Short mmCIF file of C-alpha atoms and ligand atoms in Angstrom, two decimals:
data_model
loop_
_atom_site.label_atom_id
_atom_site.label_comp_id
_atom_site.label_asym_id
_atom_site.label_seq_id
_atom_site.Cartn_x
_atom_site.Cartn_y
_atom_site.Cartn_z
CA UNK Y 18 119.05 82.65 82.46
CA UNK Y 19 115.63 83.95 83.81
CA UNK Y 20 113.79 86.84 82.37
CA UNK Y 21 113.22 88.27 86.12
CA UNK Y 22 114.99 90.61 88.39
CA UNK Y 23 117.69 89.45 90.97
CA UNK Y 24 115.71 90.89 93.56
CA UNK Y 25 112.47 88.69 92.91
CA UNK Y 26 114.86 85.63 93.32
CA UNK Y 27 113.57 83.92 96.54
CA UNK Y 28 111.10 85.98 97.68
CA UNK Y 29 108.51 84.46 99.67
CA UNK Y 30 105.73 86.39 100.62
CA UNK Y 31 102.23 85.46 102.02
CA UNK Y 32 99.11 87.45 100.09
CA UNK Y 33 95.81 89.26 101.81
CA UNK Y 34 93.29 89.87 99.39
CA UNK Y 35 90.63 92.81 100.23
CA UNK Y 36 87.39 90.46 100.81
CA UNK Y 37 85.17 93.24 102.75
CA UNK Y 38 84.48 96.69 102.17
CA UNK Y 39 86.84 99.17 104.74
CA UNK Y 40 86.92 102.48 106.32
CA UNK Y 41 90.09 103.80 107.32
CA UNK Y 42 91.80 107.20 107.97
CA UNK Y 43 94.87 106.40 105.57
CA UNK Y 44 94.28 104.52 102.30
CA UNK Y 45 97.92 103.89 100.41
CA UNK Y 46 97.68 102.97 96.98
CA UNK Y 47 100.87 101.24 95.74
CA UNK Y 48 103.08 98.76 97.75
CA UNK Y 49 106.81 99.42 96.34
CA UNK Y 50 109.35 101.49 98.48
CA UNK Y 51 106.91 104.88 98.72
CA UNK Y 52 103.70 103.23 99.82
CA UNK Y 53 105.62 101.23 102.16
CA UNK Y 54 107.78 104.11 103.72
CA UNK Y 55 104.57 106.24 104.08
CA UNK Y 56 103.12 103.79 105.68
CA UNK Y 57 106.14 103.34 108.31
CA UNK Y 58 106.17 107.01 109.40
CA UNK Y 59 102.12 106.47 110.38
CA UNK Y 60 102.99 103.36 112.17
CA UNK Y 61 101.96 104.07 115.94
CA UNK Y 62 100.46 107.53 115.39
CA UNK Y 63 96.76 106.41 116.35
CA UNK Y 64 95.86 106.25 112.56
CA UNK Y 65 93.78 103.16 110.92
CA UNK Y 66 96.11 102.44 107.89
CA UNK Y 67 95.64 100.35 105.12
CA UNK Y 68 98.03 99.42 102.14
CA UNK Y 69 96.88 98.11 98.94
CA UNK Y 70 98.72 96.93 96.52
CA UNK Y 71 97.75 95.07 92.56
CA UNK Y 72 100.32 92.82 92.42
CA UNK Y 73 102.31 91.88 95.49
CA UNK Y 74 104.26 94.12 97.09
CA UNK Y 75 107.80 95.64 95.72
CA UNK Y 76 106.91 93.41 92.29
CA UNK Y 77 106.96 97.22 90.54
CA UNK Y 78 109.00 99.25 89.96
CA UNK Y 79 110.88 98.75 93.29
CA UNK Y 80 111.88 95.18 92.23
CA UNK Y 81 113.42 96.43 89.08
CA UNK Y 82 115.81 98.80 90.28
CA UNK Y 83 119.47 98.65 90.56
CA UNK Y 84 118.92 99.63 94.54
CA UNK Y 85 121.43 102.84 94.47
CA UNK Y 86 120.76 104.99 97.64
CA UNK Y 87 122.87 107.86 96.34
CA UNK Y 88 123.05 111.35 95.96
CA UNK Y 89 125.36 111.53 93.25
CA UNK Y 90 122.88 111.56 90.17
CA UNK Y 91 124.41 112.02 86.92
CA UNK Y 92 124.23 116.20 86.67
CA UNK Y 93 121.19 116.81 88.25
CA UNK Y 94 122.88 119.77 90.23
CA UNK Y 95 124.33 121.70 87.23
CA UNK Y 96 120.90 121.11 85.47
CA UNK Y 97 118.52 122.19 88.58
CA UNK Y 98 121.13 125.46 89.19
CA UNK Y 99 121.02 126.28 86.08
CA UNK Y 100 117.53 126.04 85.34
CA UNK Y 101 116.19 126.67 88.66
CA UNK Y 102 118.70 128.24 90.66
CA UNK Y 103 121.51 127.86 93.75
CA UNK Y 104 118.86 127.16 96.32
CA UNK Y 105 117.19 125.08 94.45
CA UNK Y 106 120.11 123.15 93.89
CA UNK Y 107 121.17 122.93 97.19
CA UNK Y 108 117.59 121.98 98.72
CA UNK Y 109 117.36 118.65 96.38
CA UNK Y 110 121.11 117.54 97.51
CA UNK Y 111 119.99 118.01 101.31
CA UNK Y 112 116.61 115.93 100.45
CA UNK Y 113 119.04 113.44 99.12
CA UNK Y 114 121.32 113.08 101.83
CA UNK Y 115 118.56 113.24 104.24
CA UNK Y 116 116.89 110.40 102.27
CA UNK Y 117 120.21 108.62 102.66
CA UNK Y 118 119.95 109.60 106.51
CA UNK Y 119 115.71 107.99 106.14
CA UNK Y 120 116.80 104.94 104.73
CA UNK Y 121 119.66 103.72 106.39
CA UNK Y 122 118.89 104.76 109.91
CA UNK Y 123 115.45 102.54 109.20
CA UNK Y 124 117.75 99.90 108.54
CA UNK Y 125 120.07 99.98 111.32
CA UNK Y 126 117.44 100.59 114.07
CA UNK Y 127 114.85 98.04 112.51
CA UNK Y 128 117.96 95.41 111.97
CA UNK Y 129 116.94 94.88 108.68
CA UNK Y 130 118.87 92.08 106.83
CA UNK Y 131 119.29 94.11 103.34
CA UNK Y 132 122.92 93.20 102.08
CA UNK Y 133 122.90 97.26 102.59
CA UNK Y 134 126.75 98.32 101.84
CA UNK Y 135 128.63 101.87 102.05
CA UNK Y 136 130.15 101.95 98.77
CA UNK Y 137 132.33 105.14 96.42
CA UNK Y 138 129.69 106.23 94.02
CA UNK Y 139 131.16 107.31 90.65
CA UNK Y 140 129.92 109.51 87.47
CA UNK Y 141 132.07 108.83 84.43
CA UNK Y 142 132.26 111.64 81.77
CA UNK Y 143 133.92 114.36 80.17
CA UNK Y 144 131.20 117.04 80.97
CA UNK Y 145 132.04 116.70 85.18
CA UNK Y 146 133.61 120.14 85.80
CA UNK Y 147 130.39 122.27 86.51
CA UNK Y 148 129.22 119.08 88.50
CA UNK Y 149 132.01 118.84 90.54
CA UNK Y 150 132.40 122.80 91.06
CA UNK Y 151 128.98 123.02 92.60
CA UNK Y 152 129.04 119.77 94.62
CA UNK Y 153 132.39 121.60 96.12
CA UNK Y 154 130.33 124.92 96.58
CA UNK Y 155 127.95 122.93 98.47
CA UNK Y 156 130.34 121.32 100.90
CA UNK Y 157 130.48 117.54 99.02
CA UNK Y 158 133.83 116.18 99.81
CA UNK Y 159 134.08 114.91 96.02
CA UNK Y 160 136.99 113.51 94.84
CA UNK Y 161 138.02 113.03 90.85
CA UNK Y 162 139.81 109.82 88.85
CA UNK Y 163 140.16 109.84 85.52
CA UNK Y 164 137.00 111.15 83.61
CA UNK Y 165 134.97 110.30 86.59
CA UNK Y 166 133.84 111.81 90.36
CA UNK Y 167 132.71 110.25 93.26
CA UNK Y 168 132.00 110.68 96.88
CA UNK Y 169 132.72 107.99 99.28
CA UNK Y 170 129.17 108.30 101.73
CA UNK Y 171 126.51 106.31 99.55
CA UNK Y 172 125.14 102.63 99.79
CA UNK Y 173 123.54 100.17 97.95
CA UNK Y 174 121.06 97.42 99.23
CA UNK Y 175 118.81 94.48 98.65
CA UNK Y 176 115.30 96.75 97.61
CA UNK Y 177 113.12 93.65 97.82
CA UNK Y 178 114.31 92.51 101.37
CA UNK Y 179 113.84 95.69 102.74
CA UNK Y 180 110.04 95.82 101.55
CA UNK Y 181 109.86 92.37 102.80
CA UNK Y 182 110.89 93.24 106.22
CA UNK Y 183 109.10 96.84 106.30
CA UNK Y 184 106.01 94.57 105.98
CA UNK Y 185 106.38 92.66 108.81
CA UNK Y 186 106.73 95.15 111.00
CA UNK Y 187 103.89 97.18 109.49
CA UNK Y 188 101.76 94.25 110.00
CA UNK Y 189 103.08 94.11 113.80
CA UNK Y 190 101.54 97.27 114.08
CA UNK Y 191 98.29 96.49 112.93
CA UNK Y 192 98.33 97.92 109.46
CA UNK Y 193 96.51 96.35 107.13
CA UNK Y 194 98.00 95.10 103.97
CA UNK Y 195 96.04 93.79 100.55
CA UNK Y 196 97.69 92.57 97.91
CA UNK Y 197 96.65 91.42 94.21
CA UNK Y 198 94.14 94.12 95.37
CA UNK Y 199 92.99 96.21 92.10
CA UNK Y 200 92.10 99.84 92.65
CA UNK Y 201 89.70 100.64 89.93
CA UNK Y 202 88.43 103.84 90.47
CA UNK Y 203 88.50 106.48 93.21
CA UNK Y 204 85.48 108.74 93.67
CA UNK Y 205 85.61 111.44 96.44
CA UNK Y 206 87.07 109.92 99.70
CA UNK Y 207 86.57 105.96 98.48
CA UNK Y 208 88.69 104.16 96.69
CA UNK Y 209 87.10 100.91 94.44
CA UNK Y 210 87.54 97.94 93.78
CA UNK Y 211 85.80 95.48 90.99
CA UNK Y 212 83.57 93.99 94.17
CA UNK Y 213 84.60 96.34 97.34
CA UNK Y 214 85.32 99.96 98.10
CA UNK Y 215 87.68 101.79 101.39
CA UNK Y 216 86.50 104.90 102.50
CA UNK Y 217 89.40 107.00 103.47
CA UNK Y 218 89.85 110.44 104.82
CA UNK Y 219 93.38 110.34 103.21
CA UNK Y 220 94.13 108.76 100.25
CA UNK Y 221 97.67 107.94 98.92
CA UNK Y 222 99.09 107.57 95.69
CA UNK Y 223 102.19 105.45 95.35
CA UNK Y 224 101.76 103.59 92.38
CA UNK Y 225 104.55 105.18 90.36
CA UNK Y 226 102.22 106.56 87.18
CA UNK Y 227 98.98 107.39 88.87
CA UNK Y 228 96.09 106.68 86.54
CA UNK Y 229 93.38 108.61 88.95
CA UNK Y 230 94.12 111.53 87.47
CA UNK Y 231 93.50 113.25 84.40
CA UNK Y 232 94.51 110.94 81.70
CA UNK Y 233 96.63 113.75 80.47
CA UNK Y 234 97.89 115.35 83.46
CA UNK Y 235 101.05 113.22 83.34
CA UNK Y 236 101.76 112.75 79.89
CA UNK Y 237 102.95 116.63 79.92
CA UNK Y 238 104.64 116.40 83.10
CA UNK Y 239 107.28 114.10 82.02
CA UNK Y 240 107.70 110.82 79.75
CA UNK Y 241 108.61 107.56 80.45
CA UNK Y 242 112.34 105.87 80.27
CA UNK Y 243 112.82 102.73 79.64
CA UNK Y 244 116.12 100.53 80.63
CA UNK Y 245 117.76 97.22 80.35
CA UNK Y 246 119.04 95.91 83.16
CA UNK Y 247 121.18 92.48 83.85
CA UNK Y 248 123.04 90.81 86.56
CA UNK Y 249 126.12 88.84 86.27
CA UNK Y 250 127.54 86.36 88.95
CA UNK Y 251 131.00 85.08 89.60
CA UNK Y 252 132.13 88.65 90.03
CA UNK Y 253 134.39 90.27 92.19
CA UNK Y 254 132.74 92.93 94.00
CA UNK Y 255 134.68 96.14 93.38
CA UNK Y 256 132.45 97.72 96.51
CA UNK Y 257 131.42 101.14 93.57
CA UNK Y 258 128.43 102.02 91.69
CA UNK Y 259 128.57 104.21 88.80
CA UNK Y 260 126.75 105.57 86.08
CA UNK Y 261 127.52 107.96 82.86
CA UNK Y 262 126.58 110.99 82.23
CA UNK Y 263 126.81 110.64 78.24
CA UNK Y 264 125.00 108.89 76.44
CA UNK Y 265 124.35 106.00 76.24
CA UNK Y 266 123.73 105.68 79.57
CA UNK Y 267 125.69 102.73 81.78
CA UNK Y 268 124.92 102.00 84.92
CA UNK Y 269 126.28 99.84 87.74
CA UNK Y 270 126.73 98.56 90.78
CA UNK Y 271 127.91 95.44 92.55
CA UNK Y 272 125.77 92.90 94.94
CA UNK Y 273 127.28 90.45 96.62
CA UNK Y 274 129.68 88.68 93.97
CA UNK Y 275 126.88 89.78 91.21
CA UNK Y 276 127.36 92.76 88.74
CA UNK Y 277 123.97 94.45 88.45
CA UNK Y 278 124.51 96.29 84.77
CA UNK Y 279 122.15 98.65 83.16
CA UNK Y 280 122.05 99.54 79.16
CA UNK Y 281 120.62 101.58 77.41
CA UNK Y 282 118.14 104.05 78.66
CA UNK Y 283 115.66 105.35 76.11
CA UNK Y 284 112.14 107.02 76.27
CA UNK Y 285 109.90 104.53 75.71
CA UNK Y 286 108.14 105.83 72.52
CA UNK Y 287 111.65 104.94 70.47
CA UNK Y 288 113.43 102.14 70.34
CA UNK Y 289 110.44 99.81 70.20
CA UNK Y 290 111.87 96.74 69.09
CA UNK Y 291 112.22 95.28 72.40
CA UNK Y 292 113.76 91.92 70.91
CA UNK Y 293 117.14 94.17 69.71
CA UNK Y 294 117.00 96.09 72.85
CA UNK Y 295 117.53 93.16 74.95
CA UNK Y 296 120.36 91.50 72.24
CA UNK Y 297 122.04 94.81 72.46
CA UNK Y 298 122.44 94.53 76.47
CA UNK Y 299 123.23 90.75 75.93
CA UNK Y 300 126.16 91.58 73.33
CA UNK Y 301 127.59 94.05 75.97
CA UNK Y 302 127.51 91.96 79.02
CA UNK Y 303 128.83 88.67 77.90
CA UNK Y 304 132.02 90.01 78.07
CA UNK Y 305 131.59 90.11 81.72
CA UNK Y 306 131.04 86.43 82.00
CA UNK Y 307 127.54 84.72 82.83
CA UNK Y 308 124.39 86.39 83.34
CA UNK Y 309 121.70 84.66 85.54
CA UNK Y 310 119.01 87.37 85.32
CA UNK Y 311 117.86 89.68 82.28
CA UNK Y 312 114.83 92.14 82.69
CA UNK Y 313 113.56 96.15 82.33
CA UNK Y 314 112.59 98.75 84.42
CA UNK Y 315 110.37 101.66 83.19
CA UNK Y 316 111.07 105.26 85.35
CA UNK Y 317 108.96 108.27 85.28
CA UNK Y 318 111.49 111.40 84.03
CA UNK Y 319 109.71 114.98 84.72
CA UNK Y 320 110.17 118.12 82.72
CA UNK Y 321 111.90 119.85 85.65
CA UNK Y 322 114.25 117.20 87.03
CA UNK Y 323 112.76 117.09 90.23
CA UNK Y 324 110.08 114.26 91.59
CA UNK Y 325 106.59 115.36 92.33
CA UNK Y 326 105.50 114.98 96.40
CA UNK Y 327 102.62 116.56 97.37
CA UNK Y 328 98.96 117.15 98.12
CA UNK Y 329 96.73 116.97 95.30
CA UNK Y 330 93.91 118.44 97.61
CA UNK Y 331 93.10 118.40 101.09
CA UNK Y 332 92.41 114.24 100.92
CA UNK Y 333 94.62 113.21 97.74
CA UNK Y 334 98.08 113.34 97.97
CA UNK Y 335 100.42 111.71 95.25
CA UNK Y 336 104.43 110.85 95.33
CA UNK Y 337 105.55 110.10 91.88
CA UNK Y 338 108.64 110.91 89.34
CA UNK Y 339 111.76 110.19 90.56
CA UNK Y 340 113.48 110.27 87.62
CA UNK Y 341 115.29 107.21 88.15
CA UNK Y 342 116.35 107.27 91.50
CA UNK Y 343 113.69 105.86 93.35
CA UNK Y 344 115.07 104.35 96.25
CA UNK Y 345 116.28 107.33 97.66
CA UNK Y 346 113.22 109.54 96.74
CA UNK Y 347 110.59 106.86 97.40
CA UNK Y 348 112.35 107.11 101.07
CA UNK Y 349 111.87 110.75 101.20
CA UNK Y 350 108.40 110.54 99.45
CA UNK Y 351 107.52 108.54 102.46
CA UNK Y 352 108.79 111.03 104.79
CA UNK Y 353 107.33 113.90 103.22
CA UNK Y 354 103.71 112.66 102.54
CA UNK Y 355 103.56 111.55 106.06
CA UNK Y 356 104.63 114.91 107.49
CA UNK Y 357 101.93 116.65 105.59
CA UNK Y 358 98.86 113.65 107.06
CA UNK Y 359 100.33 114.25 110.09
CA UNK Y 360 100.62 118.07 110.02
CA UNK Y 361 104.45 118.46 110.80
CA UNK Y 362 106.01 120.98 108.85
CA UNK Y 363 108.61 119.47 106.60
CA UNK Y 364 111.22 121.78 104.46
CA UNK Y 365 110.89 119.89 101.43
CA UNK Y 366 106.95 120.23 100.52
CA UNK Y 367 107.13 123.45 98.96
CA UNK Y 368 110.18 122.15 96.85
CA UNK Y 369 108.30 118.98 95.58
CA UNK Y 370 104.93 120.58 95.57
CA UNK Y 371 102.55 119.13 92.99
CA UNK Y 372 101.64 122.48 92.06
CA UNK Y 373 105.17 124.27 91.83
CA UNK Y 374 106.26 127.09 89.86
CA UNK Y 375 107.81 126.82 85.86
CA UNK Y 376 111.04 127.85 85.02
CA UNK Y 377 111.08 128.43 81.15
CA UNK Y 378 112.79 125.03 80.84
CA UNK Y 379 110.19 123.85 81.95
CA UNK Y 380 107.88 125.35 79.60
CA UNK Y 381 109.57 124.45 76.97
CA UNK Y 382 109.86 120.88 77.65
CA UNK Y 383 105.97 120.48 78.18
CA UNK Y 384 105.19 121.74 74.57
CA UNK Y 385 108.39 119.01 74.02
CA UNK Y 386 105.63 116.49 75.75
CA UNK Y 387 102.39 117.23 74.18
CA UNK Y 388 104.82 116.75 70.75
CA UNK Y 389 106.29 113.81 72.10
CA UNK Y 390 102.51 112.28 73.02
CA UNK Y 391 101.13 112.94 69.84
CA UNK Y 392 104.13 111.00 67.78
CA UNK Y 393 103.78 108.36 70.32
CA UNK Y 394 100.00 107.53 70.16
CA UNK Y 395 100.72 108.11 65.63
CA UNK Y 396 103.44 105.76 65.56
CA UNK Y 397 101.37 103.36 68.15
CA UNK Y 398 99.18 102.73 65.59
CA UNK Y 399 101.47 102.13 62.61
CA UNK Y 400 103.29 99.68 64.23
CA UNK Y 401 101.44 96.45 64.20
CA UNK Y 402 103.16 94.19 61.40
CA UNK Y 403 106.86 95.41 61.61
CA UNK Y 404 109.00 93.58 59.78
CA UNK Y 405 111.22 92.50 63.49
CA UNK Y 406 108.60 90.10 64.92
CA UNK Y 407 108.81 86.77 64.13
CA UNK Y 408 105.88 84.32 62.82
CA UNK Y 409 104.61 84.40 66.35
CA UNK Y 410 103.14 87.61 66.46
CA UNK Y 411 99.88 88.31 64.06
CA UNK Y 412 98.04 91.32 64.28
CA UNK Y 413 94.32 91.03 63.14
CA UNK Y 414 90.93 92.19 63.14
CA UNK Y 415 87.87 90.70 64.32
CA UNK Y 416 84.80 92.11 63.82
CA UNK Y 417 85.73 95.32 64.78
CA UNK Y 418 88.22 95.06 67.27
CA UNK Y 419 91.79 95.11 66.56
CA UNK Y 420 93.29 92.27 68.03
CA UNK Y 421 97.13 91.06 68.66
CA UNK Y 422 97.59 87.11 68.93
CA UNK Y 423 100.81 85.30 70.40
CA UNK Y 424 101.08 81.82 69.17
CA UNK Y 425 103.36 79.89 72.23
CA UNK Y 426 105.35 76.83 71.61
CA UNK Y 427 102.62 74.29 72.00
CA UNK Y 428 101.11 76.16 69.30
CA UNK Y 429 98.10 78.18 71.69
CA UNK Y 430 97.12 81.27 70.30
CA UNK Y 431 96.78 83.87 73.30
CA UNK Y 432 94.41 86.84 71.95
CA UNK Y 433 94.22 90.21 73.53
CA UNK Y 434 92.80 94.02 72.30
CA UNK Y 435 95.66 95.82 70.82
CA UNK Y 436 94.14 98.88 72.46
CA UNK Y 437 95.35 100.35 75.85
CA UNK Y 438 92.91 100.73 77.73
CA UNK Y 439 94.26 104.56 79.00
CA UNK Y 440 94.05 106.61 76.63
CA UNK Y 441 93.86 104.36 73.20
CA UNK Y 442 97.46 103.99 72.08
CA UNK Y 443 98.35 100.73 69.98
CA UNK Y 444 100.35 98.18 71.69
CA UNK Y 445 104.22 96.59 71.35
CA UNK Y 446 104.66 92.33 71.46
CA UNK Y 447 107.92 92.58 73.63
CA UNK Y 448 109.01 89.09 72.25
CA UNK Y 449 111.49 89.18 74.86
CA UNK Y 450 109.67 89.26 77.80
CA UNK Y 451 106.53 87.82 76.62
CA UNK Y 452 104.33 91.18 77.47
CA UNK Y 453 102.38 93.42 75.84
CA UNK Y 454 103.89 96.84 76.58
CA UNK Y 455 102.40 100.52 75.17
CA UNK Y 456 104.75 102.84 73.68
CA UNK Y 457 102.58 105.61 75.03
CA UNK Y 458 102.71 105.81 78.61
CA UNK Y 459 104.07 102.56 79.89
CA UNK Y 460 101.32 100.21 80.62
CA UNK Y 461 102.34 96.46 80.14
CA UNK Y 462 100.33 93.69 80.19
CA UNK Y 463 101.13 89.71 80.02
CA UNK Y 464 100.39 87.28 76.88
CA UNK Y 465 96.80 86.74 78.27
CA UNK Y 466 96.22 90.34 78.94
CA UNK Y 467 96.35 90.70 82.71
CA UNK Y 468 97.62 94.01 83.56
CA UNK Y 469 100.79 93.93 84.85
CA UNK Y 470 101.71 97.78 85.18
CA UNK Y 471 99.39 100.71 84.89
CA UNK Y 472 97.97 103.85 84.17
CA UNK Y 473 96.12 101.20 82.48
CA UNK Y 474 93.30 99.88 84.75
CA UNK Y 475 91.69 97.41 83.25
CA UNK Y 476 93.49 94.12 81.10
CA UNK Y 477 93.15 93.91 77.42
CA UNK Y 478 92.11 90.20 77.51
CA UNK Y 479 89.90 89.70 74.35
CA UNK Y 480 86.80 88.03 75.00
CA UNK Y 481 85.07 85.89 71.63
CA UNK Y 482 81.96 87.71 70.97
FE1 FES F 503 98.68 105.59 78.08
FE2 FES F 503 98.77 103.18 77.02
S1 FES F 503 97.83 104.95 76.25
S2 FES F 503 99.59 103.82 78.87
#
């Protein structure tokens, strides 16, 4: 069994690190699906683009993901009608299906070898009616089964194959890509690096949480859910994806003659044991048969339901929040943020609009997040020493920093600050996965410290004084 996604199995991918200071007239920050897809609408429009990316491209979010493109998402129709109205309602399932449109017709006309498939896409539940009744208003040929809907006209695909070949053929059209490439800091129109800087006249940001912000711009715009996700080969492949809309939430979908199998969504300042998480997604799959891969996605949820697209100001423009469907709004992000570089008017900007108006729900849920923050960074710091790690986590002090130490097999103590570097929360040994993870706002780092997923920027490797 390995500890990684499915979709990092195989993947072979050659690495450009930035080694010279750059001037460009697009700068995206974040290789996964929206960096990526922004970057393929400015392909051949006489722009200088460059891509960067920390890690190596799609190893984010994007490689976690179950890789649904579907528009059929839980009861996010009832929920946006309701608190935001019919047209509302109706705008988000036409971004959907035109994201559907985005990504697939990319696929076809680019012959991308994705293992895409056409497949029923289900909600099961016994809180469907209102769902249904407004999917029907709307024109969605849905159909019902027992406790369950589903339309007929949604895929699934292969998310890291498709990055993979987006790549190439942004490379083929001379745009420059830079991976393990650590934006540090972005002042005005450049962007930093530790030893080099690109000057940029747009700059993008599609790195799912983006840290350039306000540190606490984000924390009351949403919170961050955390999942468990396995796959399971030696399965026939029932050619469906599904997910509840109870709780807890199950979610699923087939890839090739593997079941990809999601448990047990929570936000990530409960549930911290992360050794119990993963046993309680191992007790429900074995039942399935044999799982080959085991590992956990983190999405971005906002207080309104819907993701945020948009221009932060004339030169900063953001795509973030999906609230767990990422492949199809990462496709439209890419659309969208594109439109508005390129000045082509584009129906969904004023929907997704970083700056949009509040609905009372809305309100109400951001006083939920300030709340939610404050328990988060308490608990953060009362954590250290639960009773659920085993003799191989200590948590110390040393001088005067707070330290956590991870004693390996061979018996090496790895020592890093048990201090996120974002806004000061304590941090979580995920025995599991062998990562440092904070219970604030997601960052995660590995047992040396390196970061591994922001708003952190920096690592938390400790240094002997
Ligand atoms: Fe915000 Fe750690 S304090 S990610």
């Amino acid at each position: 069994m390995k500890k990684q996604s499915i979709w990092l199995e195989n993947f072979k991918n050659q690495t450009k690190k930035l080694d010279t200071n750059e001037e460009c007239d697009v700068l995206i920050i974040g290789g996964g699906i929206t960096g990526l897809s922004t970057a393929y609408h400015l392909k051949g429009k006489n722009l200088k683009v460059i891509l960067v990316e920390r890690n190596e491209i799609g190893s984010g979010i994007t490689s976690k993901t179950t890789g649904k493109i579907t528009y059929l998402q839980e009861l996010i129709y009832s929920k946006l009608y309701k608190e935001k109205g019919k047209e509302v309602a109706k705008l988000y399932l036409n971004s959907q299906l035109d994201a559907i449109k985005i990504v697939t017709n990319i696929i076809k006309k680019e012959k991308i070898d994705c293992d895409l498939e056409q497949v029923k896409s289900y909600v099961i539940g016994n809180n469907l009616e209102k769902e249904k009744d407004i999917l029907k208003e709307f024109n969605i040929k849905v159909f019902e089964d027992k406790n369950a809907i589903f339309v007929d006209d949604t895929y699934v695909f292969h998310p890291i194959k498709y990055l993979v070949k987006i790549k190439e053929i942004l490379e083929n059209n001379n745009i420059k890509i830079y991976e393990h490439t650590n934006i540090i800091e972005i002042k005005n129109d450049i962007a930093y690096t530790k030893e080099y800087h690109i000057k940029a006249k747009n700059i993008v940001l599609a790195c799912h949480y983006p840290f350039f912000l306000l540190p606490l711009l984000m924390p009351i715009k949403g919170y961050l859910e955390k999942s468990y996700i396995a796959s399971i080969s030696n399965i026939e492949n029932k050619k469906l994806s599904a997910i509840t809309s109870n709780n807890p939430t199950i979610s699923l979908r087939y890839h090739l003659n593997n079941l990809i199998y999601l448990n047990g969504s929570h936000a990530i300042s409960n549930h911290q044991n992360e050794q119990k998480n993963f046993d309680n997604l191992i007790n429900e799959i074995k039942k399935y048969g044999t799982f080959d891969y085991i590992w956990s996605n983190q999405d971005i949820v906002t207080n309104d339901h819907l993701p945020i697209i948009g221009k932060i100001n004339d030169s900063l423009l953001i795509a973030t929040g999906y609230n767990t469907w990422g492949m199809t709004n990462g496709s439209l992000a890419g659309k969208i943020i594109s439109d508005l570089i390129l000045q082509i008017d584009n129906k969904y900007t004023d929907l997704f609009a970083v700056k949009r108006d509040k609905s009372l729900y809305e309100i109400k849920n951001i006083l939920n997040e300030i709340v939610r923050n404050g328990k988060s960074f308490t608990l953060s710091k009362l954590i250290n020493n639960k009773k659920w790690y085993s003799k191989q986590v200590q948590f110390k002090a040393i001088k005067n920093d707070k330290v956590g130490i991870y004693i390996d097999e061979n018996n090496q103590k790895h020592i890093v600050y048990n201090k996120c570097p974002h806004l000061k929360c304590g941090l979580i040994f995920n025995e599991f996965e062998k990562t440092w993870d904070c219970p604030c706002h997601g960052s995660r780092f590995d047992m040396d410290g390196n970061l591994i997923l922001g708003p952190s920027r920096y690592n938390i490797t400790y240094k002997k004084q």
